[in-house]
PDB file of C-alpha atoms and ligand atoms in Angstrom:
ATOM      1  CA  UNK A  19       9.109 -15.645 -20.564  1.00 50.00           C
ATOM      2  CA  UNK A  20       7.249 -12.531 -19.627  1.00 54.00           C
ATOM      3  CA  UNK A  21       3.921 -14.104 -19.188  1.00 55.00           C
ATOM      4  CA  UNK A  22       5.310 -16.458 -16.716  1.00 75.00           C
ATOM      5  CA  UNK A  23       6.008 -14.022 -14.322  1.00 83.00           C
ATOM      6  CA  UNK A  24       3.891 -13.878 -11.166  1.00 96.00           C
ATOM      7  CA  UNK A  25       2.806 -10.126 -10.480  1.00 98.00           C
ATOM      8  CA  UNK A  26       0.993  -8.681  -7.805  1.00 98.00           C
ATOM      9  CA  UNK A  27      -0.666  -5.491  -7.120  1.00 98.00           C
ATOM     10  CA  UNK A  28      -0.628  -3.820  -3.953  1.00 98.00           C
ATOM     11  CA  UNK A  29      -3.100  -0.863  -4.007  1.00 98.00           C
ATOM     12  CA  UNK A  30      -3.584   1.374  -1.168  1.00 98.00           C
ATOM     13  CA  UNK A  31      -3.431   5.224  -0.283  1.00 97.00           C
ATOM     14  CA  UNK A  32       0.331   5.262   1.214  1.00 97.00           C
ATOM     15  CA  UNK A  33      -0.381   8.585   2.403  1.00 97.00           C
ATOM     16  CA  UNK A  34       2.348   7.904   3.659  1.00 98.00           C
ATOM     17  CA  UNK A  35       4.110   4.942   3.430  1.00 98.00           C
ATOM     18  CA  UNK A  36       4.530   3.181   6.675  1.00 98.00           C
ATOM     19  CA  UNK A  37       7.020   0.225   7.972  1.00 98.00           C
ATOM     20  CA  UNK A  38       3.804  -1.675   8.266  1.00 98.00           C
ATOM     21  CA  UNK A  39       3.363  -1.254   4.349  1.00 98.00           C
ATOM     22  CA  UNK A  40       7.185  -2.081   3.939  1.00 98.00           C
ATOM     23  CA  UNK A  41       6.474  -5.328   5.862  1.00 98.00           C
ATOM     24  CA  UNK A  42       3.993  -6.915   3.648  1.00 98.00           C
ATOM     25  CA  UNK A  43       5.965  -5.353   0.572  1.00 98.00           C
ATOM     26  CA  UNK A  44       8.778  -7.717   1.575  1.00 98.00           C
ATOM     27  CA  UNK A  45       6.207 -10.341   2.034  1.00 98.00           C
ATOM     28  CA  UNK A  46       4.773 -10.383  -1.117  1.00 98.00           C
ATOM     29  CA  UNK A  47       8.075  -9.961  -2.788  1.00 98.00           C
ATOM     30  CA  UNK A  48       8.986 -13.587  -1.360  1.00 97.00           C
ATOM     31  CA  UNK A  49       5.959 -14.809  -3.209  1.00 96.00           C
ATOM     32  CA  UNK A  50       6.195 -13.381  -6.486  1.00 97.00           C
ATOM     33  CA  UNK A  51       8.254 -12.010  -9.356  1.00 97.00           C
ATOM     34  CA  UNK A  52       7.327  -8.364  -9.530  1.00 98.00           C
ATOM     35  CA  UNK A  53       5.287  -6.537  -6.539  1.00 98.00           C
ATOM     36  CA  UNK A  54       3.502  -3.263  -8.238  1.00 98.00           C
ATOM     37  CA  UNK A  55       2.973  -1.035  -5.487  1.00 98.00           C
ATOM     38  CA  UNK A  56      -0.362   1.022  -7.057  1.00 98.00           C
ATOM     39  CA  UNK A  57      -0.872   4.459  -5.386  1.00 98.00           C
ATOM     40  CA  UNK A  58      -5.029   5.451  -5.548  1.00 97.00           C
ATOM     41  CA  UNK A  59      -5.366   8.318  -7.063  1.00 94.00           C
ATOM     42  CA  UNK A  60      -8.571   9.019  -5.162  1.00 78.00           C
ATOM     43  CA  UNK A  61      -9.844  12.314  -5.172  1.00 68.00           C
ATOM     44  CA  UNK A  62     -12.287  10.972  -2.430  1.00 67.00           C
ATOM     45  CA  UNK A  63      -9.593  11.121   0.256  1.00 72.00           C
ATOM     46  CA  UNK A  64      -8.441  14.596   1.696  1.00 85.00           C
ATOM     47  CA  UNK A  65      -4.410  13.464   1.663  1.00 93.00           C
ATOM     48  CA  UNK A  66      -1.759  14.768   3.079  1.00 96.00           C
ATOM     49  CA  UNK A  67       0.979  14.199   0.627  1.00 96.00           C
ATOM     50  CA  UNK A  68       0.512  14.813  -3.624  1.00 95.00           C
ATOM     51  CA  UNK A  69       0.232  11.544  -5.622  1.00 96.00           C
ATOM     52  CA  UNK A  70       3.254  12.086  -6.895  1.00 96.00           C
ATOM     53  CA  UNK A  71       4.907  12.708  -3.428  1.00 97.00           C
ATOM     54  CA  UNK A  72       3.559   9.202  -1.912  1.00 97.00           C
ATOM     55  CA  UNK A  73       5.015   7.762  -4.977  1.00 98.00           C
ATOM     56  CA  UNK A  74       8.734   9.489  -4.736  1.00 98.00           C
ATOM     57  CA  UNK A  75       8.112   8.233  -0.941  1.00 98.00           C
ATOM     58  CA  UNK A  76       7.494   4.618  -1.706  1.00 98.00           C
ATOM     59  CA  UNK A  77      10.421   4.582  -4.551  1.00 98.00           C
ATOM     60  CA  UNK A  78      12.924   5.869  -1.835  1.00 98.00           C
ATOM     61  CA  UNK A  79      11.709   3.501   0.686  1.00 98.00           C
ATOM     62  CA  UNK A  80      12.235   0.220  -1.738  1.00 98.00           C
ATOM     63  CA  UNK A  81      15.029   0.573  -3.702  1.00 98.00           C
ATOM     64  CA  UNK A  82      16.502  -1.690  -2.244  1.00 96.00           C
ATOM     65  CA  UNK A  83      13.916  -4.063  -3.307  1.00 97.00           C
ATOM     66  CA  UNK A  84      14.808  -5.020  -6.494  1.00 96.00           C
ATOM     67  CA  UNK A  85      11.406  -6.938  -7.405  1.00 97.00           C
ATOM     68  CA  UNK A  86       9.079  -4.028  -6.402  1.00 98.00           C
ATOM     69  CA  UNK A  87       7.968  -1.654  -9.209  1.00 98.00           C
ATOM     70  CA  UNK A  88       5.981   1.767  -7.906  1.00 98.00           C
ATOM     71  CA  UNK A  89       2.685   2.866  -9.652  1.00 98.00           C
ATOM     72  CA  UNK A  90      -0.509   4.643  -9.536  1.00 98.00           C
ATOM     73  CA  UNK A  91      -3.782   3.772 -11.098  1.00 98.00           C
ATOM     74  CA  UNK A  92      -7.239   6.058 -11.262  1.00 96.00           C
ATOM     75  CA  UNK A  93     -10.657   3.769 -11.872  1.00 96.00           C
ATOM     76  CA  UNK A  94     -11.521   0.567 -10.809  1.00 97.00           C
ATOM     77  CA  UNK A  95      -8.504  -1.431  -9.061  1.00 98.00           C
ATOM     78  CA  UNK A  96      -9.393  -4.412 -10.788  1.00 98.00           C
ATOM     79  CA  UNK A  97      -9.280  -2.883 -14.549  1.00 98.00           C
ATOM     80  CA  UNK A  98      -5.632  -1.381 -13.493  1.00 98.00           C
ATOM     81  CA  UNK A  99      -4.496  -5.171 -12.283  1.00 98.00           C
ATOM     82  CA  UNK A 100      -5.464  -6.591 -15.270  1.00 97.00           C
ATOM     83  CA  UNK A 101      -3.652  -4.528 -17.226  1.00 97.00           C
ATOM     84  CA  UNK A 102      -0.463  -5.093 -15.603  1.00 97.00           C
ATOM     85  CA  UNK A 103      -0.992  -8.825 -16.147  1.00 97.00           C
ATOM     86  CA  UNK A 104      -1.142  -9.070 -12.561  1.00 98.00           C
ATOM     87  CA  UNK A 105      -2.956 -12.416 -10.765  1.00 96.00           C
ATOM     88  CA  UNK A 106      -3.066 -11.616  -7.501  1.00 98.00           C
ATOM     89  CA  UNK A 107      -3.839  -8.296  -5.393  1.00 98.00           C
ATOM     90  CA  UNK A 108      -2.472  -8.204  -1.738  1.00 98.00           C
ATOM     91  CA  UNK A 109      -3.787  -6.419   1.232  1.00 98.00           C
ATOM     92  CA  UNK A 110      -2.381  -6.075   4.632  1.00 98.00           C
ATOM     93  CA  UNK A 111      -4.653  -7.046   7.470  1.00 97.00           C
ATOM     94  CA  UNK A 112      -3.809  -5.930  10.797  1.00 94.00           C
ATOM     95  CA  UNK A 113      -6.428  -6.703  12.859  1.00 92.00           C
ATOM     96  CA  UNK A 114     -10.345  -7.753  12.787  1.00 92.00           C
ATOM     97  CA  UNK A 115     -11.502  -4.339  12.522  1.00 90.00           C
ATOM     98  CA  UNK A 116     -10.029  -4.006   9.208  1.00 94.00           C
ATOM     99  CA  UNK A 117     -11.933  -7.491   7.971  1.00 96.00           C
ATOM    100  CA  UNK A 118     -15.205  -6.065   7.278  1.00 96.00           C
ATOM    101  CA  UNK A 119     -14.124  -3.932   4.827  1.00 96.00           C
ATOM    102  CA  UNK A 120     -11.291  -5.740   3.241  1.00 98.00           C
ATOM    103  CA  UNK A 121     -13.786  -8.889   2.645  1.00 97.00           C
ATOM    104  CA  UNK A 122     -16.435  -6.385   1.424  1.00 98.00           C
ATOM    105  CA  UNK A 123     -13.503  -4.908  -1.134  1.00 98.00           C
ATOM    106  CA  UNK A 124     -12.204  -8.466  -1.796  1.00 98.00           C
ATOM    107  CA  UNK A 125     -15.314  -9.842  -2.571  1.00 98.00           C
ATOM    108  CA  UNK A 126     -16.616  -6.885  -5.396  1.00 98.00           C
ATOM    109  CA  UNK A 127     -13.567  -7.373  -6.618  1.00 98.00           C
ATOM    110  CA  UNK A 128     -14.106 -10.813  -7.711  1.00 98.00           C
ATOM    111  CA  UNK A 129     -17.542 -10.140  -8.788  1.00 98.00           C
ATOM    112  CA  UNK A 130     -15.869  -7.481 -11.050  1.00 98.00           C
ATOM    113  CA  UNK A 131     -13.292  -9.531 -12.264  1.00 98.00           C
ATOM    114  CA  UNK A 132     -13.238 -13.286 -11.111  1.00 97.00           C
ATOM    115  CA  UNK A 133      -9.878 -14.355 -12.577  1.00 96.00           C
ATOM    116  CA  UNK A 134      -8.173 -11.805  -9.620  1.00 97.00           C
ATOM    117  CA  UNK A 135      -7.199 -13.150  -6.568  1.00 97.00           C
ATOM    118  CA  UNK A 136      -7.344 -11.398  -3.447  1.00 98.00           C
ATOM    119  CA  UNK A 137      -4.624 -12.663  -0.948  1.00 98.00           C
ATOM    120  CA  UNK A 138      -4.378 -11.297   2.348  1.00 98.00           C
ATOM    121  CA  UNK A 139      -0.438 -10.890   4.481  1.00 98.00           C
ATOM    122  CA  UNK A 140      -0.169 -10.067   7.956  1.00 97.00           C
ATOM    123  CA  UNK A 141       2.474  -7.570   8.826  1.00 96.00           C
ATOM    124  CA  UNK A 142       4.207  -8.425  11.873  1.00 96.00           C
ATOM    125  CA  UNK A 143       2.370  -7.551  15.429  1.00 95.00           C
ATOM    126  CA  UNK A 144       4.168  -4.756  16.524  1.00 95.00           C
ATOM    127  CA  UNK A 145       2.565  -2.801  13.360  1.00 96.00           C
ATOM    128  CA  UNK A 146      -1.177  -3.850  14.662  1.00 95.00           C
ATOM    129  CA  UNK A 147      -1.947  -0.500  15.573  1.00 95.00           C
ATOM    130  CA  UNK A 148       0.189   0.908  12.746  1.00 97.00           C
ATOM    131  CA  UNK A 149      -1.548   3.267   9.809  1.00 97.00           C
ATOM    132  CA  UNK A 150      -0.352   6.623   8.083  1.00 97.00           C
ATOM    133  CA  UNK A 151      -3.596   8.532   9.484  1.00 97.00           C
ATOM    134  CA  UNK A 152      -1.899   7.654  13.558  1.00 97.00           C
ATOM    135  CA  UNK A 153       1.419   9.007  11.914  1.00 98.00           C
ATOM    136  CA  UNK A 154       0.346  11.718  10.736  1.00 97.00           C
ATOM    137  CA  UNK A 155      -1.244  12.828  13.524  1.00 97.00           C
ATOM    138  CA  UNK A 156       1.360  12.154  15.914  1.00 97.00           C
ATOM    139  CA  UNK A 157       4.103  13.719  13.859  1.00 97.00           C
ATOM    140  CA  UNK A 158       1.442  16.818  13.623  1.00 96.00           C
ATOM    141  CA  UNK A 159       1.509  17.074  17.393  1.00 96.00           C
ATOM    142  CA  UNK A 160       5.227  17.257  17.129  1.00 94.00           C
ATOM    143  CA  UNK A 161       5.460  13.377  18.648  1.00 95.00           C
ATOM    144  CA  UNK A 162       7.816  11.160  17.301  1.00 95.00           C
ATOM    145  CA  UNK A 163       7.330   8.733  14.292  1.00 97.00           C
ATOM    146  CA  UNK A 164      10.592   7.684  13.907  1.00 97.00           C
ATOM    147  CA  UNK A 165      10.188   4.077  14.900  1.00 96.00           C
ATOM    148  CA  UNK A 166       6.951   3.755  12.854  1.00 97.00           C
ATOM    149  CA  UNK A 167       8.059   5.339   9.281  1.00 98.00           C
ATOM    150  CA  UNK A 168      11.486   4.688   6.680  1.00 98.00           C
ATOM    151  CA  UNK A 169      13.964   7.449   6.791  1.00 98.00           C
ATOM    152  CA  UNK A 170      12.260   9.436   3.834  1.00 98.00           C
ATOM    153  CA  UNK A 171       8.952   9.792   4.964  1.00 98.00           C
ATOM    154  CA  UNK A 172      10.135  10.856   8.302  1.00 98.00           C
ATOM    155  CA  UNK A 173      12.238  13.743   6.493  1.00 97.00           C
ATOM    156  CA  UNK A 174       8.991  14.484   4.419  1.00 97.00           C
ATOM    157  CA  UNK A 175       6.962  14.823   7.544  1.00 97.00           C
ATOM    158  CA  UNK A 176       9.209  16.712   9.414  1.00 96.00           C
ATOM    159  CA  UNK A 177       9.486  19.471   6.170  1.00 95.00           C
ATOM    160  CA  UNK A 178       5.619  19.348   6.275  1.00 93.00           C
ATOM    161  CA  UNK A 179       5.083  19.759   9.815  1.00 93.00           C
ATOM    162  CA  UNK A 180       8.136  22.406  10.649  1.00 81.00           C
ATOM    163  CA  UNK A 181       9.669  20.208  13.103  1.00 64.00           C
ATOM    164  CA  UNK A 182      13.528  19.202  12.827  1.00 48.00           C
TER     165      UNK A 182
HETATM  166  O1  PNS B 498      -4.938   2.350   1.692  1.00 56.01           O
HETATM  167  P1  PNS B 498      -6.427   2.291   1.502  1.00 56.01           P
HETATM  168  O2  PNS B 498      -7.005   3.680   1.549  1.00 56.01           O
HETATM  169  O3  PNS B 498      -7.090   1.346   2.460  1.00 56.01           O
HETATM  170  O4  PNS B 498      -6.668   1.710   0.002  1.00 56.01           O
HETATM  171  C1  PNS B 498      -7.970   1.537  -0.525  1.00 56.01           C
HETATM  172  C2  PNS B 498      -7.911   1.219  -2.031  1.00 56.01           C
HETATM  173  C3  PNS B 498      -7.166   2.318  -2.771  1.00 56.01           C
HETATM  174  C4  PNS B 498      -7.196  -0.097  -2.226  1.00 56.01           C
HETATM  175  C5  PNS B 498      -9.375   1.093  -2.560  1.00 56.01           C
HETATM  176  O5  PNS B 498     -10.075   2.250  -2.228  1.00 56.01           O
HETATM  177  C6  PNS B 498      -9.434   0.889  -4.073  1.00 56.01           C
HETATM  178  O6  PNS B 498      -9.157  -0.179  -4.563  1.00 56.01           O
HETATM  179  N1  PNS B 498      -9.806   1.955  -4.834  1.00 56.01           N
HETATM  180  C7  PNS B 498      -9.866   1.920  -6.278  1.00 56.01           C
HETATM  181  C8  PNS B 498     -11.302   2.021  -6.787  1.00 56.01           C
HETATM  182  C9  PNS B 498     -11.960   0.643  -6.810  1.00 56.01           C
HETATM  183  O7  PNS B 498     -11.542  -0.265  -7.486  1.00 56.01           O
HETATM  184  N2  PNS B 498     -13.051   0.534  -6.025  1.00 56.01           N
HETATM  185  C10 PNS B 498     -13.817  -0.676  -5.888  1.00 56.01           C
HETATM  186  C11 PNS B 498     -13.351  -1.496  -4.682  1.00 56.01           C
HETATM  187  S1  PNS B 498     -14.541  -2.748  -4.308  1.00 56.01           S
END
């Protein structure tokens, strides 16, 4: 039955997507039914690739997946979960530095909408010091992201940045 199924949102900027993101993708996706993977669209951040772009990105990168479903939401996180009949949001945390404002996030949420969990998944240590803003700065200063990125974002960066 359709309201039996488990979903989860996993909201972030993906700008770009990252093997760390793929990690707790595939983590989540052993938990529940359907993983929505919800793309901000947050004017608020300067980003490097279109909404639309990060999206195409993230669809390329899981479709192999076949319980992950690609999104993007505008407003408050918490009104877009609901709407997708989702229980649960998920958030990668890497490291301690990234507590203080995932608790801060975790915790409005709930004041905004108590039925929504927040659960937290840690991506595996090698992608501690992981995030798209390193990438793209590396790949801008023609290093290489290859071990850090899937196959189509490393394309996209390349196009981006002139580099082969
Ligand atoms: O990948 P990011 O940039 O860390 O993701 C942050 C994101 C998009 C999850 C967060 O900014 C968010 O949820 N924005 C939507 C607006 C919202 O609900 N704000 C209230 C959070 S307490």
């Amino acid at each position: 039955m359709h309201s039996a199924l488990k979903r989860v949102v996993y909201p972030g900027s993906f700008d770009p997507v990252t093997n760390g993101h793929l990690d707790v993708i595939q983590r989540a996706a052993t938990i529940f039914d359907e993983v929505i993977v919800a793309v901000a669209r947050n004017a608020e951040k300067r980003a490097l690739f279109s909404t639309e772009e990060r999206m195409e990105l993230l669809r390329q990168s899981t479709a192999h997946l076949e319980k992950v479903r690609v999104a993007s939401f505008q407003g408050l996180l918490v009104n877009f979960a609901k709407e997708q009949g989702a229980s649960a949001v998920v958030r990668g945390l890497r490291a301690i530095s990234d507590f203080e404002f995932e608790f801060q996030m975790a915790l409005m949420n709930r004041k905004l909408e108590p039925t929504l969990e927040t659960l937290f998944l840690m991506p595996r240590e090698e992608y501690t010091s992981l995030s798209s803003r390193v990438v793209k700065e590396i790949a801008q200063l023609g290093g290489q992201v290859a071990p850090f990125v899937p196959a189509p974002v490393l394309e996209s960066l390349a196009k981006k940045f002139g580099s082969a």
